[in-house]
Amino acid sequence: MGESLATVRRDSERRWTVVGLVRDGTVSTDEHTIIEPGDEVFVAGSDEGIQRFERTVHT
């Protein structure tokens, strides 16, 4: 939370990335969008990367 989509996408060590998000029913993929509490995020990555995301990110 609090990071832009561009910042999250730049971190290749994570093995997953946020493709976009939904906020108030609107989809955003703009790299300047800041991830806020309550946003629904779309995540892409390897199976292992997605499992890591699920274990480490609070939902």
mmCIF file with all atom_site columns, N, CA, C and O in Angstrom:
data_model
loop_
_atom_site.group_PDB
_atom_site.id
_atom_site.type_symbol
_atom_site.label_atom_id
_atom_site.label_alt_id
_atom_site.label_comp_id
_atom_site.label_asym_id
_atom_site.label_entity_id
_atom_site.label_seq_id
_atom_site.pdbx_PDB_ins_code
_atom_site.Cartn_x
_atom_site.Cartn_y
_atom_site.Cartn_z
_atom_site.occupancy
_atom_site.B_iso_or_equiv
_atom_site.pdbx_formal_charge
_atom_site.auth_seq_id
_atom_site.auth_comp_id
_atom_site.auth_asym_id
_atom_site.auth_atom_id
_atom_site.pdbx_PDB_model_num
ATOM 1   N N  . MET A 1 1  ? 0.837   -1.175  0.000   1.00 0.00 ? 1  MET A N  1
ATOM 2   C CA . MET A 1 1  ? 0.000   0.000   0.000   1.00 0.00 ? 1  MET A CA 1
ATOM 3   C C  . MET A 1 1  ? 0.884   1.241   0.000   1.00 0.00 ? 1  MET A C  1
ATOM 4   O O  . MET A 1 1  ? 1.958   1.255   0.578   1.00 0.00 ? 1  MET A O  1
ATOM 5   N N  . GLY A 1 2  ? 0.397   2.250   -0.656  1.00 0.00 ? 2  GLY A N  1
ATOM 6   C CA . GLY A 1 2  ? 1.117   3.501   -0.702  1.00 0.00 ? 2  GLY A CA 1
ATOM 7   C C  . GLY A 1 2  ? 2.169   3.587   -1.792  1.00 0.00 ? 2  GLY A C  1
ATOM 8   O O  . GLY A 1 2  ? 2.803   4.617   -1.953  1.00 0.00 ? 2  GLY A O  1
ATOM 9   N N  . GLU A 1 3  ? 2.369   2.520   -2.543  1.00 0.00 ? 3  GLU A N  1
ATOM 10  C CA . GLU A 1 3  ? 3.325   2.541   -3.648  1.00 0.00 ? 3  GLU A CA 1
ATOM 11  C C  . GLU A 1 3  ? 2.576   2.721   -4.963  1.00 0.00 ? 3  GLU A C  1
ATOM 12  O O  . GLU A 1 3  ? 1.439   2.289   -5.097  1.00 0.00 ? 3  GLU A O  1
ATOM 13  N N  . SER A 1 4  ? 3.243   3.319   -5.930  1.00 0.00 ? 4  SER A N  1
ATOM 14  C CA . SER A 1 4  ? 2.636   3.447   -7.253  1.00 0.00 ? 4  SER A CA 1
ATOM 15  C C  . SER A 1 4  ? 2.749   2.110   -7.984  1.00 0.00 ? 4  SER A C  1
ATOM 16  O O  . SER A 1 4  ? 3.604   1.275   -7.656  1.00 0.00 ? 4  SER A O  1
ATOM 17  N N  . LEU A 1 5  ? 1.916   1.929   -8.991  1.00 0.00 ? 5  LEU A N  1
ATOM 18  C CA . LEU A 1 5  ? 2.016   0.728   -9.810  1.00 0.00 ? 5  LEU A CA 1
ATOM 19  C C  . LEU A 1 5  ? 3.393   0.651   -10.461 1.00 0.00 ? 5  LEU A C  1
ATOM 20  O O  . LEU A 1 5  ? 3.973   -0.425  -10.558 1.00 0.00 ? 5  LEU A O  1
ATOM 21  N N  . ALA A 1 6  ? 3.947   1.787   -10.873 1.00 0.00 ? 6  ALA A N  1
ATOM 22  C CA . ALA A 1 6  ? 5.277   1.794   -11.497 1.00 0.00 ? 6  ALA A CA 1
ATOM 23  C C  . ALA A 1 6  ? 6.334   1.266   -10.537 1.00 0.00 ? 6  ALA A C  1
ATOM 24  O O  . ALA A 1 6  ? 7.195   0.476   -10.926 1.00 0.00 ? 6  ALA A O  1
ATOM 25  N N  . THR A 1 7  ? 6.276   1.669   -9.278  1.00 0.00 ? 7  THR A N  1
ATOM 26  C CA . THR A 1 7  ? 7.252   1.221   -8.282  1.00 0.00 ? 7  THR A CA 1
ATOM 27  C C  . THR A 1 7  ? 7.137   -0.275  -8.053  1.00 0.00 ? 7  THR A C  1
ATOM 28  O O  . THR A 1 7  ? 8.143   -0.990  -8.019  1.00 0.00 ? 7  THR A O  1
ATOM 29  N N  . VAL A 1 8  ? 5.921   -0.764  -7.920  1.00 0.00 ? 8  VAL A N  1
ATOM 30  C CA . VAL A 1 8  ? 5.703   -2.192  -7.694  1.00 0.00 ? 8  VAL A CA 1
ATOM 31  C C  . VAL A 1 8  ? 6.182   -3.000  -8.894  1.00 0.00 ? 8  VAL A C  1
ATOM 32  O O  . VAL A 1 8  ? 6.809   -4.047  -8.740  1.00 0.00 ? 8  VAL A O  1
ATOM 33  N N  . ARG A 1 9  ? 5.928   -2.515  -10.083 1.00 0.00 ? 9  ARG A N  1
ATOM 34  C CA . ARG A 1 9  ? 6.316   -3.225  -11.305 1.00 0.00 ? 9  ARG A CA 1
ATOM 35  C C  . ARG A 1 9  ? 7.832   -3.280  -11.496 1.00 0.00 ? 9  ARG A C  1
ATOM 36  O O  . ARG A 1 9  ? 8.339   -4.192  -12.121 1.00 0.00 ? 9  ARG A O  1
ATOM 37  N N  . ARG A 1 10 ? 8.552   -2.320  -10.957 1.00 0.00 ? 10 ARG A N  1
ATOM 38  C CA . ARG A 1 10 ? 10.003  -2.259  -11.131 1.00 0.00 ? 10 ARG A CA 1
ATOM 39  C C  . ARG A 1 10 ? 10.747  -3.288  -10.304 1.00 0.00 ? 10 ARG A C  1
ATOM 40  O O  . ARG A 1 10 ? 11.885  -3.612  -10.597 1.00 0.00 ? 10 ARG A O  1
ATOM 41  N N  . ASP A 1 11 ? 10.149  -3.800  -9.248  1.00 0.00 ? 11 ASP A N  1
ATOM 42  C CA . ASP A 1 11 ? 10.824  -4.718  -8.328  1.00 0.00 ? 11 ASP A CA 1
ATOM 43  C C  . ASP A 1 11 ? 10.753  -6.145  -8.862  1.00 0.00 ? 11 ASP A C  1
ATOM 44  O O  . ASP A 1 11 ? 9.838   -6.893  -8.550  1.00 0.00 ? 11 ASP A O  1
ATOM 45  N N  . SER A 1 12 ? 11.742  -6.541  -9.656  1.00 0.00 ? 12 SER A N  1
ATOM 46  C CA . SER A 1 12 ? 11.738  -7.875  -10.270 1.00 0.00 ? 12 SER A CA 1
ATOM 47  C C  . SER A 1 12 ? 12.061  -8.983  -9.276  1.00 0.00 ? 12 SER A C  1
ATOM 48  O O  . SER A 1 12 ? 11.847  -10.164 -9.561  1.00 0.00 ? 12 SER A O  1
ATOM 49  N N  . GLU A 1 13 ? 12.560  -8.642  -8.112  1.00 0.00 ? 13 GLU A N  1
ATOM 50  C CA . GLU A 1 13 ? 12.879  -9.642  -7.088  1.00 0.00 ? 13 GLU A CA 1
ATOM 51  C C  . GLU A 1 13 ? 11.625  -10.312 -6.523  1.00 0.00 ? 13 GLU A C  1
ATOM 52  O O  . GLU A 1 13 ? 11.693  -11.404 -5.977  1.00 0.00 ? 13 GLU A O  1
ATOM 53  N N  . ARG A 1 14 ? 10.500  -9.669  -6.633  1.00 0.00 ? 14 ARG A N  1
ATOM 54  C CA . ARG A 1 14 ? 9.261   -10.184 -6.042  1.00 0.00 ? 14 ARG A CA 1
ATOM 55  C C  . ARG A 1 14 ? 8.725   -11.412 -6.758  1.00 0.00 ? 14 ARG A C  1
ATOM 56  O O  . ARG A 1 14 ? 8.002   -12.191 -6.184  1.00 0.00 ? 14 ARG A O  1
ATOM 57  N N  . ARG A 1 15 ? 9.027   -11.565 -8.031  1.00 0.00 ? 15 ARG A N  1
ATOM 58  C CA . ARG A 1 15 ? 8.535   -12.675 -8.862  1.00 0.00 ? 15 ARG A CA 1
ATOM 59  C C  . ARG A 1 15 ? 7.033   -12.611 -9.095  1.00 0.00 ? 15 ARG A C  1
ATOM 60  O O  . ARG A 1 15 ? 6.408   -13.585 -9.462  1.00 0.00 ? 15 ARG A O  1
ATOM 61  N N  . TRP A 1 16 ? 6.442   -11.469 -8.829  1.00 0.00 ? 16 TRP A N  1
ATOM 62  C CA . TRP A 1 16 ? 5.053   -11.172 -9.156  1.00 0.00 ? 16 TRP A CA 1
ATOM 63  C C  . TRP A 1 16 ? 4.966   -9.679  -9.414  1.00 0.00 ? 16 TRP A C  1
ATOM 64  O O  . TRP A 1 16 ? 5.849   -8.925  -9.015  1.00 0.00 ? 16 TRP A O  1
ATOM 65  N N  . THR A 1 17 ? 3.913   -9.256  -10.100 1.00 0.00 ? 17 THR A N  1
ATOM 66  C CA . THR A 1 17 ? 3.717   -7.836  -10.340 1.00 0.00 ? 17 THR A CA 1
ATOM 67  C C  . THR A 1 17 ? 2.226   -7.516  -10.317 1.00 0.00 ? 17 THR A C  1
ATOM 68  O O  . THR A 1 17 ? 1.395   -8.385  -10.579 1.00 0.00 ? 17 THR A O  1
ATOM 69  N N  . VAL A 1 18 ? 1.930   -6.302  -9.981  1.00 0.00 ? 18 VAL A N  1
ATOM 70  C CA . VAL A 1 18 ? 0.549   -5.832  -10.022 1.00 0.00 ? 18 VAL A CA 1
ATOM 71  C C  . VAL A 1 18 ? 0.300   -5.267  -11.410 1.00 0.00 ? 18 VAL A C  1
ATOM 72  O O  . VAL A 1 18 ? 0.958   -4.322  -11.839 1.00 0.00 ? 18 VAL A O  1
ATOM 73  N N  . VAL A 1 19 ? -0.634  -5.884  -12.118 1.00 0.00 ? 19 VAL A N  1
ATOM 74  C CA . VAL A 1 19 ? -0.964  -5.476  -13.482 1.00 0.00 ? 19 VAL A CA 1
ATOM 75  C C  . VAL A 1 19 ? -1.856  -4.242  -13.465 1.00 0.00 ? 19 VAL A C  1
ATOM 76  O O  . VAL A 1 19 ? -1.731  -3.343  -14.298 1.00 0.00 ? 19 VAL A O  1
ATOM 77  N N  . GLY A 1 20 ? -2.755  -4.194  -12.509 1.00 0.00 ? 20 GLY A N  1
ATOM 78  C CA . GLY A 1 20 ? -3.694  -3.079  -12.402 1.00 0.00 ? 20 GLY A CA 1
ATOM 79  C C  . GLY A 1 20 ? -4.488  -3.208  -11.129 1.00 0.00 ? 20 GLY A C  1
ATOM 80  O O  . GLY A 1 20 ? -4.240  -4.105  -10.309 1.00 0.00 ? 20 GLY A O  1
ATOM 81  N N  . LEU A 1 21 ? -5.453  -2.324  -10.977 1.00 0.00 ? 21 LEU A N  1
ATOM 82  C CA . LEU A 1 21 ? -6.300  -2.382  -9.784  1.00 0.00 ? 21 LEU A CA 1
ATOM 83  C C  . LEU A 1 21 ? -7.694  -1.888  -10.103 1.00 0.00 ? 21 LEU A C  1
ATOM 84  O O  . LEU A 1 21 ? -7.925  -1.236  -11.113 1.00 0.00 ? 21 LEU A O  1
ATOM 85  N N  . VAL A 1 22 ? -8.614  -2.218  -9.200  1.00 0.00 ? 22 VAL A N  1
ATOM 86  C CA . VAL A 1 22 ? -9.986  -1.712  -9.281  1.00 0.00 ? 22 VAL A CA 1
ATOM 87  C C  . VAL A 1 22 ? -10.233 -0.893  -8.026  1.00 0.00 ? 22 VAL A C  1
ATOM 88  O O  . VAL A 1 22 ? -9.968  -1.349  -6.908  1.00 0.00 ? 22 VAL A O  1
ATOM 89  N N  . ARG A 1 23 ? -10.711 0.328   -8.236  1.00 0.00 ? 23 ARG A N  1
ATOM 90  C CA . ARG A 1 23 ? -11.081 1.210   -7.129  1.00 0.00 ? 23 ARG A CA 1
ATOM 91  C C  . ARG A 1 23 ? -12.433 1.826   -7.456  1.00 0.00 ? 23 ARG A C  1
ATOM 92  O O  . ARG A 1 23 ? -12.600 2.419   -8.522  1.00 0.00 ? 23 ARG A O  1
ATOM 93  N N  . ASP A 1 24 ? -13.373 1.656   -6.569  1.00 0.00 ? 24 ASP A N  1
ATOM 94  C CA . ASP A 1 24 ? -14.716 2.208   -6.768  1.00 0.00 ? 24 ASP A CA 1
ATOM 95  C C  . ASP A 1 24 ? -15.317 1.803   -8.110  1.00 0.00 ? 24 ASP A C  1
ATOM 96  O O  . ASP A 1 24 ? -15.955 2.589   -8.793  1.00 0.00 ? 24 ASP A O  1
ATOM 97  N N  . GLY A 1 25 ? -15.050 0.544   -8.514  1.00 0.00 ? 25 GLY A N  1
ATOM 98  C CA . GLY A 1 25 ? -15.630 0.009   -9.733  1.00 0.00 ? 25 GLY A CA 1
ATOM 99  C C  . GLY A 1 25 ? -14.912 0.397   -11.013 1.00 0.00 ? 25 GLY A C  1
ATOM 100 O O  . GLY A 1 25 ? -15.343 0.029   -12.097 1.00 0.00 ? 25 GLY A O  1
ATOM 101 N N  . THR A 1 26 ? -13.812 1.128   -10.901 1.00 0.00 ? 26 THR A N  1
ATOM 102 C CA . THR A 1 26 ? -13.063 1.567   -12.079 1.00 0.00 ? 26 THR A CA 1
ATOM 103 C C  . THR A 1 26 ? -11.709 0.872   -12.127 1.00 0.00 ? 26 THR A C  1
ATOM 104 O O  . THR A 1 26 ? -10.976 0.860   -11.142 1.00 0.00 ? 26 THR A O  1
ATOM 105 N N  . VAL A 1 27 ? -11.372 0.296   -13.287 1.00 0.00 ? 27 VAL A N  1
ATOM 106 C CA . VAL A 1 27 ? -10.088 -0.377  -13.486 1.00 0.00 ? 27 VAL A CA 1
ATOM 107 C C  . VAL A 1 27 ? -9.037  0.666   -13.847 1.00 0.00 ? 27 VAL A C  1
ATOM 108 O O  . VAL A 1 27 ? -9.281  1.546   -14.670 1.00 0.00 ? 27 VAL A O  1
ATOM 109 N N  . SER A 1 28 ? -7.851  0.553   -13.232 1.00 0.00 ? 28 SER A N  1
ATOM 110 C CA . SER A 1 28 ? -6.740  1.439   -13.558 1.00 0.00 ? 28 SER A CA 1
ATOM 111 C C  . SER A 1 28 ? -5.476  0.627   -13.776 1.00 0.00 ? 28 SER A C  1
ATOM 112 O O  . SER A 1 28 ? -5.161  -0.267  -12.985 1.00 0.00 ? 28 SER A O  1
ATOM 113 N N  . THR A 1 29 ? -4.770  0.932   -14.850 1.00 0.00 ? 29 THR A N  1
ATOM 114 C CA . THR A 1 29 ? -3.463  0.337   -15.113 1.00 0.00 ? 29 THR A CA 1
ATOM 115 C C  . THR A 1 29 ? -2.395  1.424   -15.226 1.00 0.00 ? 29 THR A C  1
ATOM 116 O O  . THR A 1 29 ? -1.252  1.139   -15.554 1.00 0.00 ? 29 THR A O  1
ATOM 117 N N  . ASP A 1 30 ? -2.769  2.667   -14.954 1.00 0.00 ? 30 ASP A N  1
ATOM 118 C CA . ASP A 1 30 ? -1.852  3.808   -15.054 1.00 0.00 ? 30 ASP A CA 1
ATOM 119 C C  . ASP A 1 30 ? -0.723  3.656   -14.046 1.00 0.00 ? 30 ASP A C  1
ATOM 120 O O  . ASP A 1 30 ? -0.964  3.463   -12.850 1.00 0.00 ? 30 ASP A O  1
ATOM 121 N N  . GLU A 1 31 ? 0.504   3.765   -14.523 1.00 0.00 ? 31 GLU A N  1
ATOM 122 C CA . GLU A 1 31 ? 1.663   3.535   -13.660 1.00 0.00 ? 31 GLU A CA 1
ATOM 123 C C  . GLU A 1 31 ? 1.787   4.545   -12.525 1.00 0.00 ? 31 GLU A C  1
ATOM 124 O O  . GLU A 1 31 ? 2.462   4.299   -11.538 1.00 0.00 ? 31 GLU A O  1
ATOM 125 N N  . HIS A 1 32 ? 1.111   5.681   -12.607 1.00 0.00 ? 32 HIS A N  1
ATOM 126 C CA . HIS A 1 32 ? 1.178   6.698   -11.561 1.00 0.00 ? 32 HIS A CA 1
ATOM 127 C C  . HIS A 1 32 ? 0.143   6.476   -10.454 1.00 0.00 ? 32 HIS A C  1
ATOM 128 O O  . HIS A 1 32 ? 0.166   7.178   -9.439  1.00 0.00 ? 32 HIS A O  1
ATOM 129 N N  . THR A 1 33 ? -0.739  5.512   -10.639 1.00 0.00 ? 33 THR A N  1
ATOM 130 C CA . THR A 1 33 ? -1.765  5.222   -9.644  1.00 0.00 ? 33 THR A CA 1
ATOM 131 C C  . THR A 1 33 ? -1.120  4.681   -8.374  1.00 0.00 ? 33 THR A C  1
ATOM 132 O O  . THR A 1 33 ? -0.283  3.787   -8.418  1.00 0.00 ? 33 THR A O  1
ATOM 133 N N  . ILE A 1 34 ? -1.506  5.233   -7.240  1.00 0.00 ? 34 ILE A N  1
ATOM 134 C CA . ILE A 1 34 ? -1.014  4.783   -5.937  1.00 0.00 ? 34 ILE A CA 1
ATOM 135 C C  . ILE A 1 34 ? -1.970  3.724   -5.405  1.00 0.00 ? 34 ILE A C  1
ATOM 136 O O  . ILE A 1 34 ? -3.184  3.910   -5.411  1.00 0.00 ? 34 ILE A O  1
ATOM 137 N N  . ILE A 1 35 ? -1.425  2.612   -4.943  1.00 0.00 ? 35 ILE A N  1
ATOM 138 C CA . ILE A 1 35 ? -2.238  1.535   -4.378  1.00 0.00 ? 35 ILE A CA 1
ATOM 139 C C  . ILE A 1 35 ? -2.697  1.965   -2.990  1.00 0.00 ? 35 ILE A C  1
ATOM 140 O O  . ILE A 1 35 ? -1.878  2.318   -2.141  1.00 0.00 ? 35 ILE A O  1
ATOM 141 N N  . GLU A 1 36 ? -4.002  1.945   -2.783  1.00 0.00 ? 36 GLU A N  1
ATOM 142 C CA . GLU A 1 36 ? -4.605  2.390   -1.528  1.00 0.00 ? 36 GLU A CA 1
ATOM 143 C C  . GLU A 1 36 ? -5.335  1.243   -0.838  1.00 0.00 ? 36 GLU A C  1
ATOM 144 O O  . GLU A 1 36 ? -5.732  0.273   -1.496  1.00 0.00 ? 36 GLU A O  1
ATOM 145 N N  . PRO A 1 37 ? -5.518  1.361   0.485   1.00 0.00 ? 37 PRO A N  1
ATOM 146 C CA . PRO A 1 37 ? -6.308  0.349   1.190   1.00 0.00 ? 37 PRO A CA 1
ATOM 147 C C  . PRO A 1 37 ? -7.687  0.213   0.545   1.00 0.00 ? 37 PRO A C  1
ATOM 148 O O  . PRO A 1 37 ? -8.292  1.209   0.143   1.00 0.00 ? 37 PRO A O  1
ATOM 149 N N  . GLY A 1 38 ? -8.133  -1.010  0.379   1.00 0.00 ? 38 GLY A N  1
ATOM 150 C CA . GLY A 1 38 ? -9.436  -1.269  -0.219  1.00 0.00 ? 38 GLY A CA 1
ATOM 151 C C  . GLY A 1 38 ? -9.388  -1.515  -1.714  1.00 0.00 ? 38 GLY A C  1
ATOM 152 O O  . GLY A 1 38 ? -10.376 -1.957  -2.295  1.00 0.00 ? 38 GLY A O  1
ATOM 153 N N  . ASP A 1 39 ? -8.257  -1.204  -2.351  1.00 0.00 ? 39 ASP A N  1
ATOM 154 C CA . ASP A 1 39 ? -8.125  -1.489  -3.779  1.00 0.00 ? 39 ASP A CA 1
ATOM 155 C C  . ASP A 1 39 ? -8.073  -2.991  -4.002  1.00 0.00 ? 39 ASP A C  1
ATOM 156 O O  . ASP A 1 39 ? -7.492  -3.726  -3.204  1.00 0.00 ? 39 ASP A O  1
ATOM 157 N N  . GLU A 1 40 ? -8.676  -3.434  -5.083  1.00 0.00 ? 40 GLU A N  1
ATOM 158 C CA . GLU A 1 40 ? -8.565  -4.832  -5.514  1.00 0.00 ? 40 GLU A CA 1
ATOM 159 C C  . GLU A 1 40 ? -7.496  -4.861  -6.589  1.00 0.00 ? 40 GLU A C  1
ATOM 160 O O  . GLU A 1 40 ? -7.580  -4.123  -7.567  1.00 0.00 ? 40 GLU A O  1
ATOM 161 N N  . VAL A 1 41 ? -6.453  -5.660  -6.379  1.00 0.00 ? 41 VAL A N  1
ATOM 162 C CA . VAL A 1 41 ? -5.340  -5.666  -7.328  1.00 0.00 ? 41 VAL A CA 1
ATOM 163 C C  . VAL A 1 41 ? -5.349  -6.916  -8.193  1.00 0.00 ? 41 VAL A C  1
ATOM 164 O O  . VAL A 1 41 ? -5.792  -7.979  -7.760  1.00 0.00 ? 41 VAL A O  1
ATOM 165 N N  . PHE A 1 42 ? -4.875  -6.760  -9.423  1.00 0.00 ? 42 PHE A N  1
ATOM 166 C CA . PHE A 1 42 ? -4.689  -7.871  -10.353 1.00 0.00 ? 42 PHE A CA 1
ATOM 167 C C  . PHE A 1 42 ? -3.202  -8.179  -10.380 1.00 0.00 ? 42 PHE A C  1
ATOM 168 O O  . PHE A 1 42 ? -2.393  -7.308  -10.708 1.00 0.00 ? 42 PHE A O  1
ATOM 169 N N  . VAL A 1 43 ? -2.852  -9.414  -10.025 1.00 0.00 ? 43 VAL A N  1
ATOM 170 C CA . VAL A 1 43 ? -1.458  -9.808  -9.886  1.00 0.00 ? 43 VAL A CA 1
ATOM 171 C C  . VAL A 1 43 ? -1.126  -10.870 -10.927 1.00 0.00 ? 43 VAL A C  1
ATOM 172 O O  . VAL A 1 43 ? -1.913  -11.783 -11.165 1.00 0.00 ? 43 VAL A O  1
ATOM 173 N N  . ALA A 1 44 ? 0.053   -10.749 -11.533 1.00 0.00 ? 44 ALA A N  1
ATOM 174 C CA . ALA A 1 44 ? 0.549   -11.745 -12.483 1.00 0.00 ? 44 ALA A CA 1
ATOM 175 C C  . ALA A 1 44 ? 1.928   -12.200 -12.032 1.00 0.00 ? 44 ALA A C  1
ATOM 176 O O  . ALA A 1 44 ? 2.676   -11.430 -11.431 1.00 0.00 ? 44 ALA A O  1
ATOM 177 N N  . GLY A 1 45 ? 2.229   -13.452 -12.311 1.00 0.00 ? 45 GLY A N  1
ATOM 178 C CA . GLY A 1 45 ? 3.547   -13.987 -11.979 1.00 0.00 ? 45 GLY A CA 1
ATOM 179 C C  . GLY A 1 45 ? 3.545   -15.493 -12.084 1.00 0.00 ? 45 GLY A C  1
ATOM 180 O O  . GLY A 1 45 ? 2.559   -16.107 -12.478 1.00 0.00 ? 45 GLY A O  1
ATOM 181 N N  . SER A 1 46 ? 4.662   -16.070 -11.708 1.00 0.00 ? 46 SER A N  1
ATOM 182 C CA . SER A 1 46 ? 4.759   -17.528 -11.694 1.00 0.00 ? 46 SER A CA 1
ATOM 183 C C  . SER A 1 46 ? 3.873   -18.080 -10.574 1.00 0.00 ? 46 SER A C  1
ATOM 184 O O  . SER A 1 46 ? 3.453   -17.339 -9.683  1.00 0.00 ? 46 SER A O  1
ATOM 185 N N  . ASP A 1 47 ? 3.602   -19.372 -10.620 1.00 0.00 ? 47 ASP A N  1
ATOM 186 C CA . ASP A 1 47 ? 2.816   -19.984 -9.542  1.00 0.00 ? 47 ASP A CA 1
ATOM 187 C C  . ASP A 1 47 ? 3.468   -19.719 -8.195  1.00 0.00 ? 47 ASP A C  1
ATOM 188 O O  . ASP A 1 47 ? 2.806   -19.343 -7.230  1.00 0.00 ? 47 ASP A O  1
ATOM 189 N N  . GLU A 1 48 ? 4.784   -19.897 -8.134  1.00 0.00 ? 48 GLU A N  1
ATOM 190 C CA . GLU A 1 48 ? 5.513   -19.659 -6.884  1.00 0.00 ? 48 GLU A CA 1
ATOM 191 C C  . GLU A 1 48 ? 5.424   -18.187 -6.469  1.00 0.00 ? 48 GLU A C  1
ATOM 192 O O  . GLU A 1 48 ? 5.247   -17.869 -5.296  1.00 0.00 ? 48 GLU A O  1
ATOM 193 N N  . GLY A 1 49 ? 5.532   -17.296 -7.444  1.00 0.00 ? 49 GLY A N  1
ATOM 194 C CA . GLY A 1 49 ? 5.439   -15.872 -7.156  1.00 0.00 ? 49 GLY A CA 1
ATOM 195 C C  . GLY A 1 49 ? 4.080   -15.481 -6.607  1.00 0.00 ? 49 GLY A C  1
ATOM 196 O O  . GLY A 1 49 ? 3.978   -14.706 -5.655  1.00 0.00 ? 49 GLY A O  1
ATOM 197 N N  . ILE A 1 50 ? 3.019   -16.016 -7.200  1.00 0.00 ? 50 ILE A N  1
ATOM 198 C CA . ILE A 1 50 ? 1.660   -15.729 -6.723  1.00 0.00 ? 50 ILE A CA 1
ATOM 199 C C  . ILE A 1 50 ? 1.470   -16.277 -5.313  1.00 0.00 ? 50 ILE A C  1
ATOM 200 O O  . ILE A 1 50 ? 0.878   -15.620 -4.452  1.00 0.00 ? 50 ILE A O  1
ATOM 201 N N  . GLN A 1 51 ? 1.971   -17.467 -5.052  1.00 0.00 ? 51 GLN A N  1
ATOM 202 C CA . GLN A 1 51 ? 1.870   -18.033 -3.701  1.00 0.00 ? 51 GLN A CA 1
ATOM 203 C C  . GLN A 1 51 ? 2.615   -17.158 -2.702  1.00 0.00 ? 51 GLN A C  1
ATOM 204 O O  . GLN A 1 51 ? 2.140   -16.925 -1.587  1.00 0.00 ? 51 GLN A O  1
ATOM 205 N N  . ARG A 1 52 ? 3.772   -16.642 -3.082  1.00 0.00 ? 52 ARG A N  1
ATOM 206 C CA . ARG A 1 52 ? 4.525   -15.724 -2.200  1.00 0.00 ? 52 ARG A CA 1
ATOM 207 C C  . ARG A 1 52 ? 3.723   -14.473 -1.943  1.00 0.00 ? 52 ARG A C  1
ATOM 208 O O  . ARG A 1 52 ? 3.643   -13.987 -0.820  1.00 0.00 ? 52 ARG A O  1
ATOM 209 N N  . PHE A 1 53 ? 3.108   -13.925 -2.990  1.00 0.00 ? 53 PHE A N  1
ATOM 210 C CA . PHE A 1 53 ? 2.249   -12.737 -2.844  1.00 0.00 ? 53 PHE A CA 1
ATOM 211 C C  . PHE A 1 53 ? 1.153   -13.013 -1.826  1.00 0.00 ? 53 PHE A C  1
ATOM 212 O O  . PHE A 1 53 ? 0.925   -12.226 -0.919  1.00 0.00 ? 53 PHE A O  1
ATOM 213 N N  . GLU A 1 54 ? 0.467   -14.140 -1.982  1.00 0.00 ? 54 GLU A N  1
ATOM 214 C CA . GLU A 1 54 ? -0.629  -14.488 -1.086  1.00 0.00 ? 54 GLU A CA 1
ATOM 215 C C  . GLU A 1 54 ? -0.179  -14.652 0.361   1.00 0.00 ? 54 GLU A C  1
ATOM 216 O O  . GLU A 1 54 ? -0.926  -14.332 1.281   1.00 0.00 ? 54 GLU A O  1
ATOM 217 N N  . ARG A 1 55 ? 1.047   -15.116 0.579   1.00 0.00 ? 55 ARG A N  1
ATOM 218 C CA . ARG A 1 55 ? 1.548   -15.298 1.939   1.00 0.00 ? 55 ARG A CA 1
ATOM 219 C C  . ARG A 1 55 ? 2.025   -13.999 2.588   1.00 0.00 ? 55 ARG A C  1
ATOM 220 O O  . ARG A 1 55 ? 2.002   -13.877 3.804   1.00 0.00 ? 55 ARG A O  1
ATOM 221 N N  . THR A 1 56 ? 2.459   -13.051 1.782   1.00 0.00 ? 56 THR A N  1
ATOM 222 C CA . THR A 1 56 ? 3.118   -11.882 2.346   1.00 0.00 ? 56 THR A CA 1
ATOM 223 C C  . THR A 1 56 ? 2.316   -10.592 2.291   1.00 0.00 ? 56 THR A C  1
ATOM 224 O O  . THR A 1 56 ? 2.654   -9.653  3.005   1.00 0.00 ? 56 THR A O  1
ATOM 225 N N  . VAL A 1 57 ? 1.290   -10.528 1.457   1.00 0.00 ? 57 VAL A N  1
ATOM 226 C CA . VAL A 1 57 ? 0.521   -9.296  1.331   1.00 0.00 ? 57 VAL A CA 1
ATOM 227 C C  . VAL A 1 57 ? -0.779  -9.452  2.108   1.00 0.00 ? 57 VAL A C  1
ATOM 228 O O  . VAL A 1 57 ? -1.509  -10.400 1.940   1.00 0.00 ? 57 VAL A O  1
ATOM 229 N N  . HIS A 1 58 ? -1.037  -8.459  2.934   1.00 0.00 ? 58 HIS A N  1
ATOM 230 C CA . HIS A 1 58 ? -2.276  -8.475  3.733   1.00 0.00 ? 58 HIS A CA 1
ATOM 231 C C  . HIS A 1 58 ? -3.457  -8.156  2.844   1.00 0.00 ? 58 HIS A C  1
ATOM 232 O O  . HIS A 1 58 ? -3.415  -7.206  2.062   1.00 0.00 ? 58 HIS A O  1
ATOM 233 N N  . THR A 1 59 ? -4.508  -8.947  2.960   1.00 0.00 ? 59 THR A N  1
ATOM 234 C CA . THR A 1 59 ? -5.708  -8.705  2.149   1.00 0.00 ? 59 THR A CA 1
ATOM 235 C C  . THR A 1 59 ? -6.820  -8.165  2.987   1.00 0.00 ? 59 THR A C  1
ATOM 236 O O  . THR A 1 59 ? -6.803  -8.196  4.176   1.00 0.00 ? 59 THR A O  1
#
